[in-house]
Structures are given as C-alpha cells and as structure tokens.
Amino acid sequence: MPTSEQAPNARSIIRTEQKRILLLGCSLVILLLCSLAATGVVSLYRFLFPETPRTITVVVNPAVAAWVRDAAERFNAGQYRDTNGTLLAVQVREEEAGQTIAQWNEAPTPPDVWIPDHEVWAKLAADTTGIPMPACPSTSRTALVIATWKPLAQSLGWPARDLGWLDFGSLAADPSAWAYYSGGQFGDEMRLGHAHPGLAGSGAFALLAVIHAAQAQSSQALTPSDISSPLVQASVRSFESAVAWFSPTTAHLARRMDAQGPTSISAAVLYENMVADMTRDDVVALYPFEGTFMATNPACAFSEAGQVFVAFLLERTTQDRLSQYHLRAPSPSGAGELAVPVLPVPPAETLVALQTLWLSERKPVNLVMVIDTSGSMAGEKIASVQNAAADFIAQMGEHDQLSIILFSDKPVVWVREATIAEKRETIIENIQYIDADGGTALYDAVFDAVQLVRTTSSPDYTNAIIVLTDGQDTASERILTADDPTLLDMLNQTDATIFTVAFGEDADMFVLARLAEIGRGAFYRADETSIGAIYDEMSAAFGGAAGIGR
C-alpha cells in the first residue's frame, strides 16, 4: 500500500491530467469554431435561422413545362443565390405565349423569366406591348408534328407513303375519301384538333405550315401579303373545315387525345415530345413532307435573379436531362436532323395577320347554351353566370349561330338560331334579366339541346352544347338518366360536342362528367370566382377571339 506521503502526489497527478484533458478539449472547441468560421459559420446561422427566399416567377410554354419544373426542383434544392447573396426559389407557371402577350397588353408586368416556344413571340411582345426584350437564348427544341392513330396512318399508306398537311386537309374536304380510307372505324367525319392560333404557337405554326404547303415552298418566310392570297385562304378554309376542337393549350389537346381515343379526335397538331409522352402506344407522330416548324423555347430573363435560373437551364447537367423529356438540344445535331424541311419563322406581323385570317376562315359554330335558372342559382351564382355568358358571347364570331335554353321546372328555348352578327348586343343586354326560381329539369334540358342541335346542324358548322347547373335533376319527366337510350341514340345521330360545368358543390359531378364523356367534350368544376376563366377557355375551344390580334 502507498504511504500517506505518497497519496497526495497521486491525486496531484490525476488533477494535472484532468487539466490537460480540459485544455485539450477547449483547444478542440476553439479549433472547431475557427474551422466553422473559415468554412461557413454563416451556413450554420442560416440553418438555425432559415431565411425567406426571393421567388423567381417562370412562365413557360407547355412543350417544355415538365423539363423546366424538374430543373426548378433541382435549382431550389441547390440553394442558389444571386450576386447579393439572396436565396432564390423558382415557381413555374404554364402558359401559352399568345395568352401571355394578351395579358401584357392589359398590364405590362413581365415575370422574371418567360419561355415561349419561339423567339418570334418575343418580337411580337416587344412590338405590341412596348416591353423591351432581353437576349433570349434557346434552351431546347422540339418539332411540330401531326399526331394520329397508327391504323389510320397505315390506311393512308404510311409509312411507305409520306403524308403531309394537305393530305389531312383533302380528307376534311372530301367525306367520301375519308369514308374510303378510314373504313368507318374512326367516325363519320374527319375530326382534327389544334390549339388556338391566337394563344398557342403550335396552333399558329400549324396554319403557317398549311400555307407553306399550299404555296409549295419551304424556303421563304411568309409575309402578311402572302396571308391574303385567295389560294392561302382556300387552303386554310379546307383544313379548318375538319377542326372539331380549338384547344386553349397544346398540352390540353394532347391530354384529350390520349384520354378519349380515336372517336374524339382523328388527328391533332402537337409537339413531338408530347406524342412521346402519351400513355397510348397506338399514336404516331407524322413529320409532314412539305415541312414543319421547330420550337426553340428561348428563355427571356427580365431580372438578375431570372438570369441565374436561365444560366442553370443552360448548364450541362440540366441540358443532359432534355432527352428524358424527349426534347432536342438547343443546337442542331446535323444538317439532316429532320427528314423534312424546317420551315423559316415569319416576322411578328405575320402572326397578327394570320389570326385575322383564321377568325374569318375557321368553321363557324352552331352553339346551344343550356343554363340552370332554378331557385338555388339565385343571387351571386346567377349574376356570375350572366357576366361570364355575356363575355363569352362577346368573343363569338360574326357568322356563329347561338341558341340558349333556360331550365328550372321545365326547359324553355329562350334564344333560337340567332346569328351573332345580328343579335349579339341584344342577347348580351337581355341576358342580365334572367331570373332564378323553381326546380331542376336537367335531363330534359339536355335532351332538348341535342334535339335543337340536330335540327339546326350543318356540315358547315361546328356543333356544340354547353350545359351549366348547380344541382341535381329534380323535375325531368321525359329523360330520367344520363344514359337514357333515347338520349344516347339522339347523341349518336349528331356530331355535337358537349361541355358541362358543375357550378358549386351540390351539382351532380358524376352525371355531368358522364354527359361530357358521351358527348366527346370536357367537364369543368366552377364557382363564382372561376366561372369567367372557364367560359374563356370554352370560348377558345370554339374559336373565339382570344390572345393576339383580338
């Protein structure tokens, strides 16, 4: 055992070791703090006290929206900052170029980044809105194609025979040729679809491509004087005679074709990547032999923060992901990249002239509006519907034809076969005096609308029905379900497209969705705040004046 003299020395040794360990620990802490200061104590501070990022608004055309959203997610995760050190976060909004320009004409407030489908839209925006345009580098490319059903393309001789824009225009103008080639399995008539030319680049470029084909030239850009020639007008009129649906956006048209199949749309003008993204395997993308347009998807940055995101889009890692979305790189891979000519982009003023031509040459609409005026519609509901309907009628074409059925306990034909050029102002004025009272004879009203379309329809018109209600059927006497055989037989004898709008939560969503399905149309849900936007979308589908040149 240690002696009493030795014990204090042992305790001293232990205390000395403890002091040494303590000093070593303090030194390590000091070194750690110094290291943090050198490598980013600011980052630790930001982790403990998160900052609110500066939002970058990016407005993008539908063709590249999926790729841009993917880039935005990776950009936000990467904690990118501007030159002042401000944290940035991207929000993406999908919008066609013509729609954006129309909004700027009313309130010129560009986003941080705008990505239309071609730089000609930037030139048009500068000309019409006065907003200075920055340099807009191309981010990607995608070709315009005619999407159609593989069996139909094969019946027309594809792939041994090249098909083009005028082939589809000819089939539209000749029902007997359509019946011969389609074999009856794709409906009684050709049903084309393209986006609204005043809103979407794909719609405008489709008509420009038809004009190039009619003139048999692919090397010279079209001018406004080219648009006015009789040959051009006849070609556009022939092509448009088969169009059953003017979609407000290219993506909306692609989704409809994918979901509804051959009886809804025979062929649609889309971008090639949209066809590749479809869930169906019986749709083919045709590259018209007369030539087509290539979207270049330029990115226009209106702020320094926007420039940071555009630079990110052009980085190698982001560009490498283009192929995942079936998009092409900004620069052509070779002279023969496409087997057909790439058509030259026209000056901005040609797009405006094209919109004017299209509004005069498109197929007029024979429309029946069916409006619920039951007691539950009283108050703000009926006021919202009156305003939306009035705005809708204001955008209809001069040669369009309108009927209106009001229904409560019974349906009543309030307006019958009115030509818009003659009755527009009178109808808009009187629609403000509609009353709301009584029950809901929904099925009988739809049946009367189908009968009315049948008696007023003509091959020279696009026939359509809009049905709006906020409730369930409580008063019909003749038709008792949406699948009533009498109603279905009547629908099969017409080529009318039915659009249904459920106004409020009490409407029968299932029934209205079913009516839109059997009517090869679309179903919408609306309230007092959204009804105007829905009517605007339907107006675009019927070829109403919208976007540029309106």
Coordinates of C-alpha atoms in Angstrom, one line a residue:
M1 CA 0.0 0.0 0.0
P2 CA 1.2 3.6 -0.7
T3 CA 2.2 5.6 2.3
S4 CA 0.3 8.7 3.4
E5 CA 3.1 10.8 1.9
Q6 CA 2.6 9.2 -1.5
A7 CA -1.2 9.6 -1.7
P8 CA -1.2 13.4 -2.3
N9 CA 1.3 13.0 -5.1
A10 CA -1.1 10.6 -6.9
R11 CA -4.0 13.0 -6.5
S12 CA -1.9 15.8 -8.0
I13 CA -1.1 13.6 -11.0
I14 CA -4.8 13.0 -11.6
R15 CA -5.6 16.7 -11.3
T16 CA -2.9 17.5 -13.7
E17 CA -4.2 15.0 -16.3
Q18 CA -7.7 16.4 -15.9
K19 CA -6.5 19.9 -16.5
R20 CA -4.6 18.7 -19.6
I21 CA -7.7 17.0 -21.0
L22 CA -9.8 20.1 -20.3
L23 CA -7.2 22.3 -22.0
L24 CA -7.2 19.8 -25.0
G25 CA -11.0 19.9 -25.2
C26 CA -11.1 23.7 -25.1
S27 CA -8.5 23.8 -27.8
L28 CA -10.5 21.4 -30.0
V29 CA -13.6 23.5 -29.5
I30 CA -11.7 26.6 -30.4
L31 CA -10.3 24.9 -33.5
L32 CA -13.8 23.7 -34.4
L33 CA -15.2 27.2 -34.1
C34 CA -12.3 28.6 -36.2
S35 CA -12.9 25.9 -38.8
L36 CA -16.6 26.7 -38.9
A37 CA -15.8 30.4 -39.3
A38 CA -13.4 29.7 -42.1
T39 CA -15.8 27.3 -44.0
G40 CA -19.2 28.8 -43.3
V41 CA -20.5 29.8 -39.9
V42 CA -23.0 31.8 -42.0
S43 CA -24.4 28.5 -43.2
L44 CA -24.8 27.3 -39.6
Y45 CA -26.6 30.6 -38.8
R46 CA -28.9 30.1 -41.8
F47 CA -29.6 26.6 -40.7
L48 CA -30.6 27.7 -37.2
F49 CA -32.5 30.8 -38.6
P50 CA -34.0 30.0 -42.0
E51 CA -34.4 32.9 -44.4
T52 CA -37.3 33.6 -46.8
P53 CA -36.1 33.1 -50.4
R54 CA -36.8 35.6 -53.2
T55 CA -39.3 34.0 -55.5
I56 CA -38.4 33.7 -59.2
T57 CA -41.5 33.5 -61.4
V58 CA -41.0 31.5 -64.6
V59 CA -43.8 31.4 -67.2
V60 CA -43.2 28.6 -69.6
N61 CA -45.0 27.2 -72.7
P62 CA -46.5 23.6 -72.3
A63 CA -44.0 21.9 -74.6
V64 CA -41.1 22.2 -72.1
A65 CA -43.0 22.7 -68.9
A66 CA -42.2 19.3 -67.4
W67 CA -38.4 19.7 -68.1
V68 CA -38.5 23.2 -66.6
R69 CA -40.3 22.0 -63.5
D70 CA -37.7 19.3 -63.0
A71 CA -35.0 21.9 -63.3
A72 CA -36.8 24.2 -60.8
E73 CA -36.9 21.4 -58.2
R74 CA -33.2 20.8 -58.5
F75 CA -32.5 24.5 -58.5
N76 CA -34.5 25.1 -55.3
A77 CA -32.8 22.1 -53.6
G78 CA -29.4 23.5 -54.6
Q79 CA -29.9 26.7 -52.6
Y80 CA -28.8 29.0 -55.4
R81 CA -28.3 32.7 -54.7
D82 CA -28.0 35.9 -56.7
T83 CA -24.9 38.2 -56.6
N84 CA -26.1 39.8 -53.4
G85 CA -26.3 36.5 -51.6
T86 CA -30.1 36.4 -51.6
L87 CA -31.5 32.9 -51.6
L88 CA -33.7 32.2 -54.7
A89 CA -36.7 29.9 -55.2
V90 CA -38.4 29.2 -58.6
Q91 CA -42.1 29.0 -59.1
V92 CA -43.2 27.7 -62.6
R93 CA -46.5 28.7 -64.3
E94 CA -47.5 27.0 -67.6
E95 CA -49.0 29.4 -70.2
E96 CA -49.1 29.7 -73.9
A97 CA -47.3 32.6 -75.5
G98 CA -50.3 34.4 -77.0
Q99 CA -52.1 34.3 -73.7
T100 CA -49.1 35.9 -72.0
I101 CA -48.9 38.7 -74.6
A102 CA -52.6 39.4 -74.3
Q103 CA -52.2 39.8 -70.5
W104 CA -49.3 42.1 -71.0
N105 CA -51.3 44.3 -73.3
E106 CA -53.6 44.9 -70.3
A107 CA -51.0 45.1 -67.6
P108 CA -47.3 45.0 -68.8
T109 CA -45.7 43.2 -65.9
P110 CA -43.4 40.5 -67.2
P111 CA -42.2 37.7 -64.9
D112 CA -38.6 37.0 -64.0
V113 CA -38.3 34.5 -66.9
W114 CA -40.5 33.9 -69.9
I115 CA -40.0 30.8 -72.1
P116 CA -42.3 30.9 -75.2
D117 CA -42.0 28.3 -77.9
H118 CA -40.2 30.5 -80.3
E119 CA -38.4 33.9 -80.4
V120 CA -40.9 35.3 -82.8
W121 CA -43.2 35.7 -79.8
A122 CA -40.7 37.8 -78.0
K123 CA -40.5 40.1 -81.1
L124 CA -44.3 40.3 -81.2
A125 CA -44.4 41.1 -77.5
A126 CA -42.0 43.9 -77.9
D127 CA -43.9 45.3 -80.9
T128 CA -47.4 45.1 -79.3
T129 CA -46.7 45.8 -75.6
G130 CA -43.6 48.1 -75.7
I131 CA -41.8 45.9 -73.2
P132 CA -38.1 45.8 -74.0
M133 CA -37.0 42.2 -74.7
P134 CA -33.6 40.9 -73.4
A135 CA -31.5 38.4 -75.2
C136 CA -33.4 35.1 -75.2
P137 CA -31.1 32.1 -75.7
S138 CA -32.7 28.8 -76.9
T139 CA -32.9 26.2 -74.1
S140 CA -34.2 23.2 -76.2
R141 CA -36.0 22.3 -79.4
T142 CA -39.0 20.2 -80.4
A143 CA -40.6 19.7 -83.8
L144 CA -44.3 20.3 -84.7
V145 CA -46.0 17.1 -85.9
I146 CA -49.4 15.7 -86.8
A147 CA -50.3 13.1 -84.2
T148 CA -52.7 10.4 -85.5
W149 CA -53.8 6.9 -84.9
K150 CA -51.4 4.2 -86.3
P151 CA -54.2 2.2 -88.1
L152 CA -55.5 5.4 -89.7
A153 CA -52.0 6.4 -90.8
Q154 CA -51.5 2.9 -92.3
S155 CA -54.8 3.1 -94.1
L156 CA -53.5 6.3 -95.8
G157 CA -50.3 4.5 -97.0
W158 CA -47.9 5.3 -94.1
P159 CA -45.1 4.5 -93.6
A160 CA -44.4 3.6 -97.3
R161 CA -46.1 6.9 -98.3
D162 CA -45.1 10.2 -96.8
L163 CA -48.1 12.2 -95.5
G164 CA -48.5 15.9 -95.3
W165 CA -50.6 18.9 -94.2
L166 CA -52.6 18.9 -97.4
D167 CA -53.5 15.2 -97.1
F168 CA -55.4 15.9 -94.0
G169 CA -57.0 19.0 -95.5
S170 CA -58.1 17.0 -98.5
L171 CA -59.7 14.3 -96.4
A172 CA -61.6 17.0 -94.5
A173 CA -63.0 18.5 -97.7
D174 CA -64.0 15.1 -99.2
P175 CA -66.2 13.0 -96.9
S176 CA -66.2 10.1 -99.5
A177 CA -62.4 9.9 -99.4
W178 CA -62.5 10.0 -95.6
A179 CA -65.0 7.1 -95.6
Y180 CA -62.9 5.1 -98.0
Y181 CA -59.6 5.5 -96.2
S182 CA -60.8 5.4 -92.6
G183 CA -63.0 2.3 -93.2
G184 CA -65.7 3.7 -90.9
Q185 CA -63.7 2.8 -87.8
F186 CA -62.8 6.5 -87.0
G187 CA -66.2 8.1 -87.2
D188 CA -68.3 9.6 -90.0
E189 CA -66.1 12.6 -90.5
M190 CA -62.5 13.7 -90.0
R191 CA -62.1 15.4 -86.6
L192 CA -58.9 17.5 -86.4
G193 CA -57.7 19.3 -83.4
H194 CA -55.1 22.1 -83.0
A195 CA -54.5 24.8 -80.4
H196 CA -56.0 28.3 -80.7
P197 CA -53.7 30.3 -83.1
G198 CA -54.1 33.5 -81.1
L199 CA -53.0 31.8 -77.9
A200 CA -50.6 29.0 -78.8
G201 CA -47.5 28.7 -81.0
S202 CA -48.5 25.2 -82.1
G203 CA -51.8 26.5 -83.5
A204 CA -50.3 29.4 -85.3
F205 CA -47.4 27.3 -86.7
A206 CA -49.9 24.7 -87.9
L207 CA -51.7 27.2 -90.1
L208 CA -48.4 28.7 -91.3
A209 CA -47.3 25.2 -92.3
V210 CA -50.6 24.6 -94.2
I211 CA -49.9 27.9 -96.1
H212 CA -46.3 26.8 -96.9
A213 CA -47.7 23.5 -98.3
A214 CA -50.4 25.3 -100.4
Q215 CA -47.7 27.5 -101.9
A216 CA -45.3 24.6 -102.4
Q217 CA -42.4 26.5 -101.0
S218 CA -40.4 25.9 -97.8
S219 CA -37.5 28.3 -98.1
Q220 CA -39.0 31.8 -97.8
A221 CA -40.7 33.2 -94.6
L222 CA -44.3 34.1 -95.0
T223 CA -45.3 37.8 -95.0
P224 CA -48.7 39.4 -94.3
S225 CA -49.2 39.8 -98.1
D226 CA -48.8 36.0 -98.5
I227 CA -51.6 35.5 -96.0
S228 CA -54.1 37.5 -98.1
S229 CA -53.9 35.4 -101.3
P230 CA -57.1 33.5 -102.4
L231 CA -55.1 30.2 -102.6
V232 CA -54.0 30.6 -99.0
Q233 CA -57.5 31.4 -97.8
A234 CA -58.9 28.4 -99.6
S235 CA -56.3 26.1 -98.1
V236 CA -56.8 27.3 -94.6
R237 CA -60.6 27.1 -95.0
S238 CA -60.3 23.5 -96.2
F239 CA -58.0 22.5 -93.3
E240 CA -60.2 24.2 -90.7
S241 CA -63.4 22.6 -92.0
A242 CA -62.3 19.4 -90.2
V243 CA -61.3 21.0 -86.9
A244 CA -63.7 20.0 -84.1
W245 CA -61.7 21.4 -81.2
F246 CA -59.6 24.5 -80.8
S247 CA -57.8 23.8 -77.6
P248 CA -56.6 26.7 -75.5
T249 CA -53.3 25.0 -74.9
T250 CA -51.3 22.3 -76.8
A251 CA -51.0 20.2 -73.6
H252 CA -54.7 20.2 -73.1
L253 CA -55.2 18.9 -76.6
A254 CA -52.6 16.1 -76.1
R255 CA -54.3 15.0 -72.8
R256 CA -57.7 14.9 -74.5
M257 CA -56.4 12.8 -77.4
D258 CA -54.6 10.5 -75.0
A259 CA -57.7 10.0 -72.8
Q260 CA -60.6 9.9 -75.2
G261 CA -59.2 7.9 -78.2
P262 CA -59.9 7.9 -81.9
T263 CA -63.7 8.7 -81.9
S264 CA -62.9 12.1 -80.2
I265 CA -60.0 13.3 -82.4
S266 CA -58.8 11.8 -85.7
A267 CA -55.6 13.8 -85.7
A268 CA -54.0 16.6 -83.7
V269 CA -51.2 19.1 -84.2
L270 CA -48.8 18.7 -81.3
Y271 CA -45.1 18.8 -80.5
E272 CA -43.2 15.6 -80.9
N273 CA -42.3 15.3 -77.3
M274 CA -45.9 15.4 -76.3
V275 CA -46.7 12.4 -78.5
A276 CA -43.8 10.5 -77.0
D277 CA -45.1 11.2 -73.5
M278 CA -48.6 9.8 -74.2
T279 CA -49.7 6.6 -72.4
R280 CA -51.1 5.1 -75.5
D281 CA -49.0 3.1 -77.9
D282 CA -51.3 3.4 -81.0
V283 CA -50.5 7.1 -81.7
V284 CA -47.8 8.0 -84.2
A285 CA -46.1 11.3 -84.9
L286 CA -46.1 12.3 -88.6
Y287 CA -43.5 14.7 -89.9
P288 CA -45.3 16.4 -92.8
F289 CA -43.2 16.0 -96.0
E290 CA -43.9 19.7 -97.0
G291 CA -42.0 20.8 -93.9
T292 CA -42.6 21.7 -90.3
F293 CA -41.6 24.2 -87.7
M294 CA -39.1 23.7 -84.9
A295 CA -39.8 25.3 -81.5
T296 CA -36.7 26.7 -79.9
N297 CA -38.0 27.5 -76.4
P298 CA -36.0 30.7 -75.8
A299 CA -35.6 31.9 -72.2
C300 CA -36.0 35.6 -71.7
A301 CA -34.8 36.8 -68.3
F302 CA -36.3 40.1 -67.1
S303 CA -34.4 40.3 -63.8
E304 CA -30.9 39.5 -62.4
A305 CA -32.4 36.7 -60.4
G306 CA -34.0 35.3 -63.6
Q307 CA -30.6 35.3 -65.3
V308 CA -29.4 33.0 -62.5
F309 CA -32.1 30.4 -63.4
V310 CA -31.6 30.8 -67.1
A311 CA -27.9 30.1 -66.6
F312 CA -28.9 27.0 -64.6
L313 CA -31.1 25.8 -67.5
L314 CA -28.1 26.1 -69.9
E315 CA -25.7 24.2 -67.6
R316 CA -24.5 20.8 -68.8
T317 CA -26.2 18.8 -66.0
T318 CA -29.6 20.4 -66.8
Q319 CA -29.2 20.0 -70.6
D320 CA -28.3 16.3 -70.2
R321 CA -31.8 15.8 -68.8
L322 CA -33.5 17.0 -72.0
S323 CA -33.6 13.5 -73.5
Q324 CA -35.6 12.3 -70.5
Y325 CA -38.4 14.6 -71.7
H326 CA -38.0 13.7 -75.4
L327 CA -36.6 17.2 -76.2
R328 CA -33.8 18.1 -78.5
A329 CA -30.7 20.1 -77.6
P330 CA -30.6 23.9 -78.5
S331 CA -28.2 23.3 -81.3
P332 CA -29.0 21.0 -84.3
S333 CA -27.1 17.7 -84.3
G334 CA -26.6 17.8 -88.0
A335 CA -27.8 19.1 -91.4
G336 CA -30.2 16.2 -91.8
E337 CA -31.5 16.1 -88.3
L338 CA -35.1 16.1 -89.6
A339 CA -36.1 14.2 -92.8
V340 CA -38.4 17.0 -93.8
P341 CA -37.6 20.8 -94.3
V342 CA -37.6 23.0 -91.3
L343 CA -39.7 26.0 -92.3
P344 CA -38.5 29.6 -91.8
V345 CA -40.0 31.6 -89.0
P346 CA -42.0 34.6 -90.2
P347 CA -41.9 38.2 -89.0
A348 CA -44.1 39.1 -86.0
E349 CA -46.6 41.0 -88.0
T350 CA -47.4 37.8 -90.0
L351 CA -48.7 36.2 -86.8
V352 CA -51.2 39.0 -86.3
A353 CA -52.3 38.8 -90.0
L354 CA -52.7 35.0 -89.5
Q355 CA -55.0 35.4 -86.5
T356 CA -57.2 37.8 -88.6
L357 CA -57.4 35.3 -91.4
W358 CA -58.2 32.4 -89.1
L359 CA -61.1 34.2 -87.5
S360 CA -62.6 34.8 -90.9
E361 CA -61.9 31.3 -92.4
R362 CA -62.5 29.0 -89.4
K363 CA -65.6 26.9 -89.4
P364 CA -68.5 28.8 -87.7
V365 CA -70.0 27.4 -84.5
N366 CA -73.6 26.3 -84.0
L367 CA -73.8 26.5 -80.2
V368 CA -76.6 25.8 -77.7
M369 CA -76.1 27.2 -74.2
V370 CA -78.1 25.4 -71.5
I371 CA -78.3 27.4 -68.3
D372 CA -79.8 26.3 -65.0
T373 CA -82.1 29.0 -63.6
S374 CA -83.5 27.0 -60.7
G375 CA -84.0 28.7 -57.3
S376 CA -80.7 27.6 -56.0
M377 CA -79.0 29.7 -58.7
A378 CA -80.4 32.9 -57.2
G379 CA -78.0 35.7 -56.0
E380 CA -74.3 35.7 -56.7
K381 CA -74.4 32.5 -58.8
I382 CA -76.8 33.7 -61.5
A383 CA -75.0 37.1 -61.6
S384 CA -71.7 35.4 -62.2
V385 CA -73.1 33.2 -64.9
Q386 CA -74.8 36.2 -66.6
N387 CA -71.4 38.1 -66.7
A388 CA -69.5 35.0 -67.9
A389 CA -72.1 34.2 -70.6
A390 CA -72.1 37.8 -71.8
D391 CA -68.3 37.9 -72.1
F392 CA -68.4 34.6 -73.9
I393 CA -71.0 35.8 -76.5
A394 CA -68.9 39.0 -77.0
Q395 CA -66.0 36.8 -78.2
M396 CA -68.1 34.7 -80.7
G397 CA -67.5 35.1 -84.4
E398 CA -69.8 37.1 -86.7
H399 CA -71.0 34.0 -88.5
D400 CA -71.6 31.9 -85.4
Q401 CA -75.1 30.8 -84.5
L402 CA -76.4 30.7 -80.9
S403 CA -79.4 29.2 -79.2
I404 CA -80.0 29.4 -75.4
I405 CA -82.1 27.1 -73.3
L406 CA -83.0 28.1 -69.8
F407 CA -84.3 25.4 -67.4
S408 CA -85.8 25.2 -64.0
D409 CA -89.0 23.2 -63.6
K410 CA -89.1 22.9 -67.4
P411 CA -86.6 23.8 -70.2
V412 CA -87.5 26.8 -72.3
V413 CA -85.8 27.8 -75.6
W414 CA -85.0 31.5 -74.8
V415 CA -83.0 32.2 -78.0
R416 CA -83.3 30.1 -81.2
E417 CA -80.7 30.0 -84.0
A418 CA -79.6 33.6 -83.6
T419 CA -76.8 34.8 -85.9
I420 CA -74.3 36.6 -83.7
A421 CA -73.7 39.4 -86.2
E422 CA -77.4 40.3 -86.0
K423 CA -78.3 39.6 -82.4
R424 CA -75.1 39.9 -80.3
E425 CA -75.8 43.2 -78.5
T426 CA -79.5 42.3 -77.9
I427 CA -78.7 38.9 -76.3
I428 CA -75.9 40.4 -74.1
E429 CA -78.3 43.1 -72.9
N430 CA -81.2 40.8 -72.2
I431 CA -79.2 38.1 -70.5
Q432 CA -78.9 40.3 -67.5
Y433 CA -82.6 40.0 -66.8
I434 CA -82.7 36.2 -66.4
D435 CA -84.4 35.2 -63.1
A436 CA -83.7 32.2 -60.9
D437 CA -86.6 30.2 -59.5
G438 CA -88.1 26.6 -59.4
G439 CA -86.7 23.1 -59.7
T440 CA -84.1 21.4 -61.9
A441 CA -85.1 19.6 -65.1
L442 CA -81.5 18.9 -66.2
Y443 CA -82.0 15.7 -68.3
D444 CA -85.0 17.2 -70.2
A445 CA -83.0 20.3 -70.9
V446 CA -80.0 18.3 -72.3
F447 CA -82.4 16.3 -74.5
D448 CA -84.0 19.5 -75.9
A449 CA -80.5 20.9 -76.6
V450 CA -79.5 17.8 -78.5
Q451 CA -82.7 17.9 -80.5
L452 CA -82.1 21.6 -81.2
V453 CA -78.5 20.9 -82.4
R454 CA -79.8 18.1 -84.6
T455 CA -82.4 20.3 -86.3
T456 CA -80.0 23.2 -86.8
S457 CA -76.8 21.4 -87.5
S458 CA -75.0 21.6 -90.8
P459 CA -71.7 20.3 -92.2
D460 CA -70.6 23.9 -92.5
Y461 CA -70.8 24.4 -88.7
T462 CA -69.1 23.0 -85.6
N463 CA -71.9 21.9 -83.4
A464 CA -71.5 22.2 -79.6
I465 CA -73.5 22.3 -76.4
I466 CA -72.6 23.9 -73.1
V467 CA -74.6 22.7 -70.0
L468 CA -74.3 24.6 -66.7
T469 CA -76.1 23.6 -63.5
D470 CA -75.5 23.9 -59.7
G471 CA -77.8 21.0 -58.6
Q472 CA -79.2 17.5 -59.3
D473 CA -82.1 16.7 -61.5
T474 CA -85.4 17.1 -59.6
A475 CA -88.0 17.8 -62.3
S476 CA -87.4 15.9 -65.6
E477 CA -90.3 14.0 -67.0
R478 CA -89.1 12.6 -70.3
I479 CA -85.4 11.7 -69.7
L480 CA -84.5 10.2 -66.3
T481 CA -80.8 9.4 -66.5
A482 CA -77.7 10.5 -68.4
D483 CA -77.6 7.0 -70.1
D484 CA -81.2 7.0 -71.2
P485 CA -81.3 5.1 -74.6
T486 CA -83.4 7.8 -76.2
L487 CA -80.8 10.5 -75.3
L488 CA -77.9 8.3 -76.4
D489 CA -79.5 7.5 -79.7
M490 CA -80.1 11.2 -80.4
L491 CA -76.5 12.0 -79.5
N492 CA -75.2 9.3 -81.9
Q493 CA -77.1 10.9 -84.7
T494 CA -75.3 14.3 -84.2
D495 CA -71.7 15.3 -84.2
A496 CA -72.2 17.8 -81.3
T497 CA -69.6 18.1 -78.6
I498 CA -70.9 18.6 -75.1
F499 CA -69.2 20.7 -72.4
T500 CA -70.6 20.5 -68.9
V501 CA -70.0 22.9 -66.0
A502 CA -70.7 21.9 -62.4
F503 CA -71.4 25.2 -60.5
G504 CA -70.8 24.7 -56.8
E505 CA -70.5 21.6 -54.6
D506 CA -74.2 20.5 -54.9
A507 CA -74.1 19.7 -58.6
D508 CA -74.1 16.1 -59.7
M509 CA -70.5 15.7 -60.7
F510 CA -70.8 12.1 -61.9
V511 CA -73.7 12.9 -64.2
L512 CA -72.1 16.0 -65.7
A513 CA -68.8 14.2 -66.2
R514 CA -70.7 11.3 -67.9
L515 CA -72.6 13.7 -70.2
A516 CA -69.2 15.3 -71.3
E517 CA -67.8 11.8 -71.8
I518 CA -70.6 10.6 -74.1
G519 CA -70.6 14.0 -75.8
R520 CA -66.8 13.8 -76.6
G521 CA -66.3 17.1 -74.7
A522 CA -65.0 18.3 -71.4
F523 CA -66.2 18.6 -67.8
Y524 CA -65.4 21.6 -65.6
R525 CA -66.0 22.5 -61.9
A526 CA -66.7 26.1 -61.2
D527 CA -67.6 28.6 -58.6
E528 CA -68.3 32.4 -58.6
T529 CA -64.6 33.2 -58.9
S530 CA -63.7 30.7 -61.6
I531 CA -66.7 30.7 -63.9
G532 CA -65.3 33.5 -66.0
A533 CA -62.0 31.7 -66.7
I534 CA -63.8 28.5 -67.6
Y535 CA -66.0 30.3 -70.1
D536 CA -62.9 32.0 -71.5
E537 CA -61.4 28.5 -72.0
M538 CA -64.5 27.2 -73.7
S539 CA -64.6 30.3 -75.9
A540 CA -61.1 29.5 -77.1
A541 CA -62.2 25.9 -77.8
F542 CA -64.9 27.3 -80.1
G543 CA -62.5 29.6 -81.9
G544 CA -63.5 32.8 -80.1
A545 CA -61.4 36.0 -80.4
A546 CA -58.6 35.5 -77.9
G547 CA -54.9 36.2 -77.4
I548 CA -53.1 38.2 -80.1
G549 CA -55.0 40.3 -82.6
R550 CA -58.3 40.1 -80.7

